[in-house]
Amino acid sequence: MEDIDLPQRRLSRVRKSLWFMAAITALLLVVGYLWRSAQPSSQPAGSYASAFGGPFTMTDQTGRTVTEQTLRGKPYAIFFGFTRCPDVCPTSLNRMALLRKQLGADGDKFNIIFVSVDPVHDTRAGIGHYLTLFGTPIIGLTGTAAQLAQIVKAFHIYYEKVPVEGGDYTIDHSATIFLIDADGQFVTTISHQEDQKVALQKLKRLIA
């Protein structure tokens, strides 16, 4: 019996040793993770702030040249769309108008900017008329294909023409609203599905 039990006892000790080693290894991994998490990030502090935005030159509905430099000095919310958009664009612009109203007197502390991704159809006059429908001051921007490509690249915007019946087209595009501070630095976004109270708090922090 002793000859039989001896291997079993040895096997039991081996199993205990393996469990002990596994526990120590897991503990070391946790300690290592916590130590790394506590270290200063090697990522530059401004890298996140510069993730969206950059140099661009566009024209507003009055014919004035607008660049990222001319917009500095006042925070802004910028949205990309087109005037013939049936749903996302009017919904987003109406939402921004409502948020501005909810801010009361502070609503004038930031600009709302609409960038057309359809320079073929969206003339300056057309954009100007379209934006009057939302009952709040909105800066409308348009430009050449090259100028549009520059600002779209700066904000990592997706848009694509989609053919429809009759030889016409609509446009699929990003529905994100970008919040930029008075120094021209990206702060955060408001998504299309964002809760209105959360969006309002983001704007309050933007203009604080």
Coordinates of N, CA and C in Angstrom, one line a residue:
M1 N 0.8 -1.2 0.0 CA 0.0 0.0 0.0 C 0.9 1.3 0.0
E2 N 2.0 1.2 0.7 CA 2.9 2.4 0.8 C 3.4 2.7 -0.6
D3 N 3.8 1.6 -1.4 CA 4.3 1.8 -2.7 C 3.3 2.5 -3.6
I4 N 2.0 2.2 -3.4 CA 1.0 2.8 -4.2 C 0.7 4.2 -3.8
D5 N 0.6 4.4 -2.4 CA 0.3 5.7 -1.9 C 1.3 6.8 -2.2
L6 N 2.6 6.4 -2.3 CA 3.7 7.3 -2.4 C 3.6 8.1 -3.7
P7 N 3.3 7.5 -4.9 CA 3.2 8.3 -6.1 C 2.0 9.3 -6.0
Q8 N 0.9 8.8 -5.3 CA -0.3 9.7 -5.2 C 0.0 10.9 -4.3
R9 N 0.8 10.7 -3.2 CA 1.2 11.8 -2.4 C 2.1 12.8 -3.1
R10 N 3.0 12.2 -3.9 CA 3.9 13.1 -4.7 C 3.1 13.9 -5.8
L11 N 2.1 13.2 -6.4 CA 1.3 13.9 -7.4 C 0.5 15.0 -6.7
S12 N 0.0 14.7 -5.5 CA -0.7 15.8 -4.8 C 0.1 17.0 -4.5
R13 N 1.4 16.7 -4.1 CA 2.3 17.8 -3.8 C 2.6 18.6 -5.0
V14 N 2.8 17.9 -6.2 CA 3.1 18.6 -7.4 C 1.9 19.5 -7.8
R15 N 0.7 19.0 -7.7 CA -0.5 19.8 -8.0 C -0.6 21.0 -7.1
K16 N -0.3 20.8 -5.8 CA -0.3 22.0 -4.9 C 0.7 23.0 -5.3
S17 N 1.9 22.5 -5.7 CA 3.0 23.4 -6.1 C 2.6 24.2 -7.4
L18 N 1.9 23.5 -8.3 CA 1.5 24.1 -9.6 C 0.5 25.2 -9.3
W19 N -0.5 24.9 -8.4 CA -1.5 25.9 -8.0 C -0.8 27.1 -7.3
F20 N 0.1 26.8 -6.5 CA 0.8 27.9 -5.8 C 1.6 28.8 -6.8
M21 N 2.3 28.2 -7.7 CA 3.0 29.0 -8.7 C 2.0 29.8 -9.6
A22 N 0.9 29.2 -9.9 CA -0.1 29.9 -10.7 C -0.6 31.1 -10.0
A23 N -0.9 30.9 -8.7 CA -1.4 32.0 -7.9 C -0.3 33.2 -7.8
I24 N 0.9 32.8 -7.6 CA 2.0 33.8 -7.5 C 2.1 34.5 -8.9
T25 N 2.0 33.8 -10.0 CA 2.1 34.4 -11.3 C 1.0 35.4 -11.5
A26 N -0.2 35.0 -11.1 CA -1.4 35.9 -11.3 C -1.2 37.1 -10.4
L27 N -0.7 37.0 -9.2 CA -0.5 38.1 -8.3 C 0.5 39.1 -8.9
L28 N 1.6 38.5 -9.5 CA 2.7 39.4 -10.1 C 2.1 40.1 -11.3
L29 N 1.3 39.5 -12.1 CA 0.7 40.1 -13.2 C -0.2 41.3 -12.8
V30 N -1.0 41.1 -11.7 CA -1.9 42.1 -11.2 C -1.0 43.3 -10.7
V31 N 0.0 43.0 -9.9 CA 0.9 44.0 -9.4 C 1.5 44.8 -10.5
G32 N 2.0 44.1 -11.5 CA 2.7 44.7 -12.7 C 1.7 45.6 -13.4
Y33 N 0.5 45.2 -13.6 CA -0.5 46.0 -14.3 C -0.8 47.3 -13.5
L34 N -1.0 47.1 -12.2 CA -1.3 48.3 -11.3 C -0.1 49.3 -11.3
W35 N 1.1 48.7 -11.4 CA 2.3 49.6 -11.4 C 2.4 50.4 -12.7
R36 N 2.1 49.7 -13.8 CA 2.2 50.4 -15.1 C 1.1 51.4 -15.2
S37 N -0.1 51.1 -14.6 CA -1.2 52.1 -14.7 C -0.9 53.3 -13.9
A38 N -0.1 53.2 -12.9 CA 0.2 54.4 -12.1 C 1.3 55.2 -12.7
Q39 N 2.0 54.7 -13.7 CA 3.1 55.5 -14.3 C 2.6 56.6 -15.2
P40 N 3.3 57.7 -15.3 CA 2.9 58.8 -16.3 C 2.8 58.2 -17.7
S41 N 1.8 58.6 -18.4 CA 1.6 58.2 -19.8 C 2.7 58.7 -20.7
S42 N 3.2 57.9 -21.6 CA 4.3 58.3 -22.5 C 3.6 59.1 -23.7
Q43 N 2.3 59.2 -23.7 CA 1.6 59.9 -24.8 C 1.6 61.4 -24.5
P44 N 2.0 62.2 -25.4 CA 2.0 63.7 -25.2 C 0.6 64.2 -24.7
A45 N 0.7 65.1 -23.8 CA -0.6 65.6 -23.2 C -1.5 66.2 -24.3
G46 N -1.0 66.8 -25.3 CA -1.8 67.4 -26.3 C -2.3 66.5 -27.4
S47 N -1.9 65.3 -27.4 CA -2.1 64.4 -28.5 C -3.6 64.1 -28.7
Y48 N -4.3 64.0 -27.6 CA -5.8 63.7 -27.7 C -6.5 65.0 -28.2
A49 N -6.0 66.1 -27.7 CA -6.6 67.4 -28.0 C -6.5 67.7 -29.5
S50 N -5.4 67.2 -30.1 CA -5.1 67.4 -31.5 C -5.6 66.3 -32.4
A51 N -6.4 65.4 -31.9 CA -6.9 64.3 -32.7 C -7.8 64.7 -33.8
F52 N -8.6 65.8 -33.5 CA -9.5 66.3 -34.5 C -9.3 67.8 -34.7
G53 N -9.4 68.2 -35.9 CA -9.2 69.6 -36.2 C -7.9 69.8 -36.9
G54 N -7.7 71.0 -37.4 CA -6.4 71.3 -38.1 C -6.7 72.4 -39.1
P55 N -5.7 72.7 -39.9 CA -5.8 73.9 -40.8 C -6.9 73.6 -41.9
F56 N -7.7 74.6 -42.2 CA -8.7 74.6 -43.2 C -9.0 76.0 -43.7
T57 N -9.5 76.1 -44.9 CA -10.0 77.4 -45.4 C -11.3 77.1 -46.1
M58 N -12.4 77.8 -45.7 CA -13.7 77.6 -46.3 C -14.3 79.0 -46.4
T59 N -15.5 79.1 -47.0 CA -16.2 80.3 -47.2 C -17.6 80.2 -46.5
D60 N -18.0 81.3 -45.8 CA -19.3 81.2 -45.1 C -20.4 81.7 -46.0
Q61 N -21.6 81.7 -45.6 CA -22.8 82.1 -46.4 C -22.8 83.5 -46.8
T62 N -21.9 84.3 -46.2 CA -21.9 85.8 -46.6 C -20.7 86.0 -47.5
G63 N -19.9 85.0 -47.8 CA -18.8 85.2 -48.7 C -17.5 85.5 -47.9
R64 N -17.5 85.4 -46.6 CA -16.3 85.7 -45.8 C -15.5 84.4 -45.7
T65 N -14.2 84.6 -45.9 CA -13.2 83.5 -45.7 C -13.1 83.1 -44.2
V66 N -13.3 81.8 -44.0 CA -13.2 81.3 -42.6 C -12.1 80.2 -42.5
T67 N -11.2 80.4 -41.5 CA -10.2 79.4 -41.3 C -10.2 79.0 -39.8
E68 N -9.4 78.0 -39.5 CA -9.3 77.6 -38.1 C -8.8 78.7 -37.2
Q69 N -8.0 79.6 -37.8 CA -7.5 80.8 -37.1 C -8.5 81.8 -36.8
T70 N -9.4 82.1 -37.8 CA -10.4 83.2 -37.6 C -11.5 82.7 -36.6
L71 N -11.6 81.4 -36.4 CA -12.6 81.0 -35.5 C -12.1 81.0 -34.0
R72 N -10.8 81.2 -33.8 CA -10.3 81.2 -32.5 C -10.8 82.4 -31.7
G73 N -10.8 82.2 -30.4 CA -11.4 83.2 -29.5 C -12.7 83.0 -29.0
K74 N -13.4 82.0 -29.6 CA -14.7 81.6 -29.2 C -14.9 80.1 -29.5
P75 N -15.4 79.3 -28.5 CA -15.7 77.9 -28.7 C -16.7 77.7 -29.8
Y76 N -16.7 76.5 -30.4 CA -17.7 76.3 -31.4 C -18.0 74.8 -31.5
A77 N -19.2 74.5 -31.9 CA -19.7 73.2 -32.2 C -19.8 73.0 -33.7
I78 N -19.1 72.1 -34.3 CA -19.1 71.9 -35.8 C -19.7 70.6 -36.2
F79 N -20.5 70.7 -37.2 CA -21.3 69.5 -37.7 C -21.2 69.5 -39.3
F80 N -21.1 68.3 -39.8 CA -21.0 68.2 -41.3 C -22.3 67.5 -41.8
G81 N -22.8 68.1 -42.9 CA -24.0 67.6 -43.5 C -24.3 68.2 -44.9
F82 N -25.5 68.2 -45.3 CA -25.9 68.9 -46.6 C -27.4 69.3 -46.5
T83 N -27.7 70.3 -47.2 CA -29.0 71.0 -47.1 C -30.2 70.1 -47.5
R84 N -29.9 69.1 -48.4 CA -31.0 68.2 -48.8 C -31.1 67.0 -47.9
C85 N -30.4 66.9 -46.9 CA -30.5 65.8 -45.9 C -31.9 65.7 -45.3
P86 N -32.5 64.6 -45.4 CA -33.9 64.5 -45.0 C -34.1 64.3 -43.5
D87 N -33.1 63.9 -42.7 CA -33.3 63.6 -41.3 C -32.2 64.0 -40.4
V88 N -31.0 63.4 -40.5 CA -30.0 63.6 -39.5 C -29.6 65.1 -39.4
C89 N -29.4 65.8 -40.5 CA -29.0 67.2 -40.5 C -30.0 68.1 -39.8
P90 N -31.2 68.1 -40.3 CA -32.2 69.0 -39.6 C -32.4 68.6 -38.1
T91 N -32.3 67.3 -37.8 CA -32.5 66.9 -36.4 C -31.3 67.4 -35.6
S92 N -30.1 67.3 -36.1 CA -28.9 67.8 -35.3 C -28.9 69.3 -35.2
L93 N -29.3 70.0 -36.2 CA -29.2 71.5 -36.1 C -30.4 72.0 -35.2
N94 N -31.5 71.4 -35.3 CA -32.6 71.7 -34.4 C -32.2 71.4 -32.9
R95 N -31.5 70.4 -32.8 CA -31.0 70.0 -31.4 C -30.0 71.0 -30.9
M96 N -29.1 71.5 -31.7 CA -28.1 72.5 -31.3 C -28.8 73.8 -31.0
A97 N -29.8 74.1 -31.8 CA -30.6 75.4 -31.5 C -31.3 75.3 -30.2
L98 N -31.9 74.1 -29.8 CA -32.5 73.9 -28.6 C -31.5 74.0 -27.4
L99 N -30.4 73.3 -27.6 CA -29.4 73.4 -26.5 C -28.9 74.8 -26.3
R100 N -28.7 75.6 -27.3 CA -28.3 77.0 -27.2 C -29.4 77.7 -26.4
K101 N -30.7 77.5 -26.7 CA -31.8 78.1 -26.0 C -31.8 77.7 -24.5
Q102 N -31.5 76.5 -24.2 CA -31.5 76.0 -22.8 C -30.4 76.6 -22.0
L103 N -29.3 77.1 -22.7 CA -28.2 77.8 -22.0 C -28.5 79.2 -21.7
G104 N -29.6 79.7 -22.2 CA -30.0 81.1 -21.8 C -29.0 82.1 -22.4
A105 N -28.6 83.0 -21.6 CA -27.7 84.1 -22.0 C -26.3 83.5 -22.4
D106 N -26.0 82.4 -21.8 CA -24.7 81.7 -22.1 C -24.7 81.1 -23.5
G107 N -25.9 81.0 -24.1 CA -25.9 80.4 -25.5 C -25.1 81.2 -26.5
D108 N -24.9 82.4 -26.2 CA -24.1 83.3 -27.2 C -22.6 83.1 -27.0
K109 N -22.2 82.2 -26.1 CA -20.7 82.0 -25.8 C -20.1 81.0 -26.7
F110 N -20.8 80.4 -27.6 CA -20.2 79.5 -28.6 C -20.9 79.7 -29.9
N111 N -20.2 79.3 -31.0 CA -20.7 79.3 -32.3 C -21.2 77.9 -32.7
I112 N -22.2 77.9 -33.6 CA -22.6 76.6 -34.2 C -22.2 76.7 -35.7
I113 N -21.5 75.7 -36.2 CA -21.0 75.7 -37.5 C -21.4 74.5 -38.3
F114 N -22.0 74.8 -39.5 CA -22.5 73.7 -40.4 C -21.6 73.7 -41.6
V115 N -21.0 72.6 -41.9 CA -20.1 72.4 -43.1 C -20.8 71.5 -44.1
S116 N -21.0 72.1 -45.3 CA -21.7 71.3 -46.3 C -20.7 70.3 -47.0
V117 N -21.1 69.1 -47.1 CA -20.3 68.1 -47.8 C -20.8 67.9 -49.2
D118 N -21.7 68.8 -49.7 CA -22.3 68.7 -51.0 C -22.1 70.1 -51.7
P119 N -20.8 70.4 -52.1 CA -20.6 71.7 -52.7 C -21.2 71.8 -54.1
V120 N -21.6 70.7 -54.7 CA -22.3 70.8 -56.0 C -23.6 71.4 -55.9
H121 N -24.4 71.0 -54.9 CA -25.8 71.6 -54.8 C -25.8 72.7 -53.8
D122 N -25.0 72.7 -52.7 CA -25.1 73.7 -51.7 C -24.3 75.0 -52.0
T123 N -25.0 75.9 -52.6 CA -24.4 77.2 -52.8 C -24.4 78.0 -51.5
R124 N -23.7 79.1 -51.5 CA -23.7 80.0 -50.3 C -25.1 80.5 -50.0
A125 N -25.8 80.9 -51.1 CA -27.1 81.4 -50.9 C -28.1 80.3 -50.4
G126 N -27.9 79.2 -50.9 CA -28.8 78.0 -50.5 C -28.5 77.7 -49.1
I127 N -27.2 77.6 -48.7 CA -26.9 77.3 -47.3 C -27.4 78.4 -46.3
G128 N -27.3 79.7 -46.8 CA -27.8 80.8 -46.0 C -29.3 80.7 -45.7
H129 N -30.0 80.4 -46.7 CA -31.5 80.3 -46.6 C -31.8 79.1 -45.7
Y130 N -31.1 78.0 -45.9 CA -31.4 76.7 -45.1 C -31.2 77.0 -43.6
L131 N -30.1 77.7 -43.3 CA -29.8 77.8 -41.9 C -30.7 78.8 -41.2
T132 N -31.4 79.7 -41.9 CA -32.4 80.6 -41.3 C -33.6 79.8 -40.7
L133 N -33.8 78.6 -41.2 CA -34.9 77.8 -40.7 C -34.8 77.3 -39.3
F134 N -33.7 77.4 -38.7 CA -33.5 76.8 -37.4 C -33.6 77.9 -36.2
G135 N -33.8 79.1 -36.6 CA -34.1 80.1 -35.6 C -33.0 80.5 -34.7
T136 N -31.8 80.3 -35.1 CA -30.6 80.6 -34.3 C -29.4 80.9 -35.2
P137 N -28.5 81.8 -34.8 CA -27.4 82.1 -35.7 C -26.5 80.8 -35.9
I138 N -26.3 80.5 -37.2 CA -25.4 79.3 -37.5 C -24.5 79.8 -38.7
I139 N -23.2 79.5 -38.5 CA -22.3 79.8 -39.6 C -22.3 78.6 -40.6
G140 N -22.5 78.9 -41.8 CA -22.5 77.8 -42.8 C -21.3 77.9 -43.7
L141 N -20.6 76.8 -43.9 CA -19.3 76.8 -44.6 C -19.4 75.9 -45.9
T142 N -18.9 76.4 -46.9 CA -18.7 75.6 -48.2 C -17.4 75.9 -48.8
G143 N -17.0 75.2 -49.8 CA -15.7 75.5 -50.5 C -15.6 74.6 -51.7
T144 N -14.4 74.7 -52.3 CA -14.1 73.8 -53.4 C -13.9 72.4 -53.0
A145 N -13.8 71.5 -53.9 CA -13.6 70.1 -53.6 C -12.3 69.9 -52.8
A146 N -11.3 70.6 -53.2 CA -10.0 70.5 -52.4 C -10.1 71.0 -51.0
Q147 N -10.8 72.2 -50.9 CA -11.0 72.7 -49.5 C -11.8 71.8 -48.6
L148 N -12.9 71.2 -49.2 CA -13.7 70.3 -48.5 C -12.9 69.1 -48.0
A149 N -12.1 68.6 -49.0 CA -11.2 67.4 -48.6 C -10.3 67.7 -47.5
Q150 N -9.8 68.9 -47.4 CA -8.9 69.3 -46.3 C -9.6 69.3 -44.9
I151 N -10.8 69.9 -44.9 CA -11.5 70.0 -43.6 C -12.0 68.6 -43.2
V152 N -12.5 67.9 -44.2 CA -13.0 66.5 -43.9 C -11.9 65.6 -43.3
K153 N -10.7 65.8 -43.9 CA -9.5 65.0 -43.4 C -9.2 65.4 -42.0
A154 N -9.2 66.7 -41.7 CA -8.9 67.3 -40.4 C -9.8 66.7 -39.3
F155 N -11.0 66.5 -39.6 CA -12.0 66.0 -38.6 C -12.3 64.5 -38.8
H156 N -11.7 63.9 -39.7 CA -11.9 62.4 -39.9 C -13.3 62.1 -40.2
I157 N -13.9 62.9 -41.1 CA -15.3 62.7 -41.4 C -15.5 61.7 -42.6
Y158 N -16.5 60.9 -42.4 CA -16.9 60.0 -43.5 C -18.1 60.6 -44.2
Y159 N -18.0 60.6 -45.5 CA -19.2 60.9 -46.3 C -19.0 60.2 -47.7
E160 N -20.2 59.9 -48.3 CA -20.2 59.1 -49.5 C -21.5 59.4 -50.3
K161 N -21.4 59.7 -51.5 CA -22.6 59.9 -52.4 C -23.2 58.5 -52.6
V162 N -24.5 58.5 -52.5 CA -25.3 57.3 -52.8 C -26.3 57.5 -53.8
P163 N -26.2 56.9 -55.0 CA -27.2 57.1 -56.1 C -28.6 56.8 -55.7
V164 N -29.6 57.6 -56.2 CA -31.0 57.3 -56.0 C -31.7 57.3 -57.4
E165 N -32.9 57.0 -57.4 CA -33.7 57.0 -58.6 C -33.7 58.4 -59.3
G166 N -33.7 58.3 -60.6 CA -33.7 59.5 -61.4 C -32.4 60.1 -61.7
G167 N -31.3 59.4 -61.4 CA -30.0 59.9 -61.6 C -29.4 60.9 -60.5
D168 N -30.2 61.1 -59.5 CA -29.8 62.0 -58.4 C -29.0 61.2 -57.4
Y169 N -28.7 61.8 -56.3 CA -27.9 61.2 -55.2 C -28.3 61.8 -53.9
T170 N -28.1 61.0 -52.8 CA -28.1 61.5 -51.4 C -26.7 61.3 -50.9
I171 N -26.5 61.6 -49.6 CA -25.1 61.4 -49.1 C -25.2 60.8 -47.7
D172 N -24.5 59.7 -47.5 CA -24.3 59.1 -46.2 C -23.1 59.9 -45.6
H173 N -23.2 60.2 -44.3 CA -22.1 61.0 -43.7 C -22.1 60.8 -42.2
S174 N -21.0 61.2 -41.6 CA -20.9 61.1 -40.1 C -21.9 62.1 -39.5
A175 N -22.4 61.7 -38.3 CA -23.4 62.5 -37.7 C -22.9 63.1 -36.4
T176 N -21.6 63.0 -36.1 CA -21.0 63.5 -34.9 C -20.9 65.0 -34.9
I177 N -21.1 65.6 -33.7 CA -20.9 67.1 -33.5 C -19.6 67.2 -32.7
F178 N -18.7 68.0 -33.2 CA -17.4 68.2 -32.5 C -17.4 69.5 -31.8
L179 N -16.9 69.4 -30.5 CA -16.8 70.6 -29.7 C -15.3 71.1 -29.7
I180 N -15.1 72.3 -30.1 CA -13.8 72.9 -30.1 C -13.7 74.1 -29.2
D181 N -12.6 74.2 -28.4 CA -12.5 75.3 -27.5 C -12.0 76.6 -28.1
A182 N -11.9 77.6 -27.4 CA -11.6 79.0 -27.9 C -10.1 79.0 -28.4
D183 N -9.3 78.0 -28.1 CA -7.9 78.0 -28.6 C -7.8 77.1 -29.8
G184 N -9.0 76.6 -30.3 CA -9.0 75.7 -31.5 C -8.7 74.3 -31.2
Q185 N -8.7 73.9 -29.9 CA -8.4 72.5 -29.5 C -9.7 71.7 -29.4
F186 N -9.6 70.5 -29.9 CA -10.7 69.5 -29.7 C -10.9 69.2 -28.3
V187 N -12.2 69.2 -27.9 CA -12.6 69.0 -26.5 C -13.3 67.6 -26.3
T188 N -14.4 67.5 -27.0 CA -15.1 66.2 -27.0 C -16.2 66.2 -28.1
T189 N -17.0 65.2 -28.2 CA -18.0 65.1 -29.2 C -19.4 65.0 -28.6
I190 N -20.4 65.3 -29.4 CA -21.8 64.9 -29.0 C -22.3 64.0 -30.1
S191 N -22.7 62.8 -29.7 CA -23.1 61.8 -30.7 C -24.6 62.0 -31.0
H192 N -25.0 61.4 -32.1 CA -26.4 61.6 -32.6 C -27.4 61.1 -31.6
Q193 N -26.9 60.0 -30.8 CA -27.8 59.4 -29.8 C -27.6 59.9 -28.4
E194 N -26.8 60.9 -28.2 CA -26.4 61.4 -26.9 C -27.6 61.9 -26.2
D195 N -27.7 61.6 -24.9 CA -28.8 62.1 -24.1 C -28.7 63.7 -24.0
Q196 N -29.8 64.3 -24.1 CA -29.9 65.8 -24.2 C -29.2 66.4 -22.9
K197 N -29.4 65.8 -21.8 CA -28.9 66.4 -20.5 C -27.4 66.3 -20.5
V198 N -26.9 65.2 -21.1 CA -25.4 65.0 -21.2 C -24.8 66.0 -22.1
A199 N -25.5 66.1 -23.3 CA -25.0 67.1 -24.3 C -25.0 68.5 -23.7
L200 N -26.0 68.8 -22.9 CA -26.0 70.2 -22.3 C -24.9 70.4 -21.4
Q201 N -24.6 69.4 -20.6 CA -23.4 69.5 -19.7 C -22.1 69.6 -20.4
K202 N -22.0 69.0 -21.5 CA -20.8 69.1 -22.3 C -20.6 70.5 -22.8
L203 N -21.7 71.1 -23.3 CA -21.6 72.5 -23.7 C -21.3 73.5 -22.6
K204 N -21.9 73.2 -21.4 CA -21.6 74.1 -20.3 C -20.1 74.0 -19.9
R205 N -19.5 72.8 -20.0 CA -18.1 72.7 -19.7 C -17.3 73.4 -20.8
L206 N -17.8 73.4 -22.1 CA -17.1 74.0 -23.2 C -16.9 75.5 -23.0
I207 N -18.0 76.1 -22.5 CA -18.1 77.6 -22.5 C -17.7 78.1 -21.1
A208 N -17.4 77.2 -20.2 CA -17.1 77.7 -18.8 C -15.8 78.5 -18.7

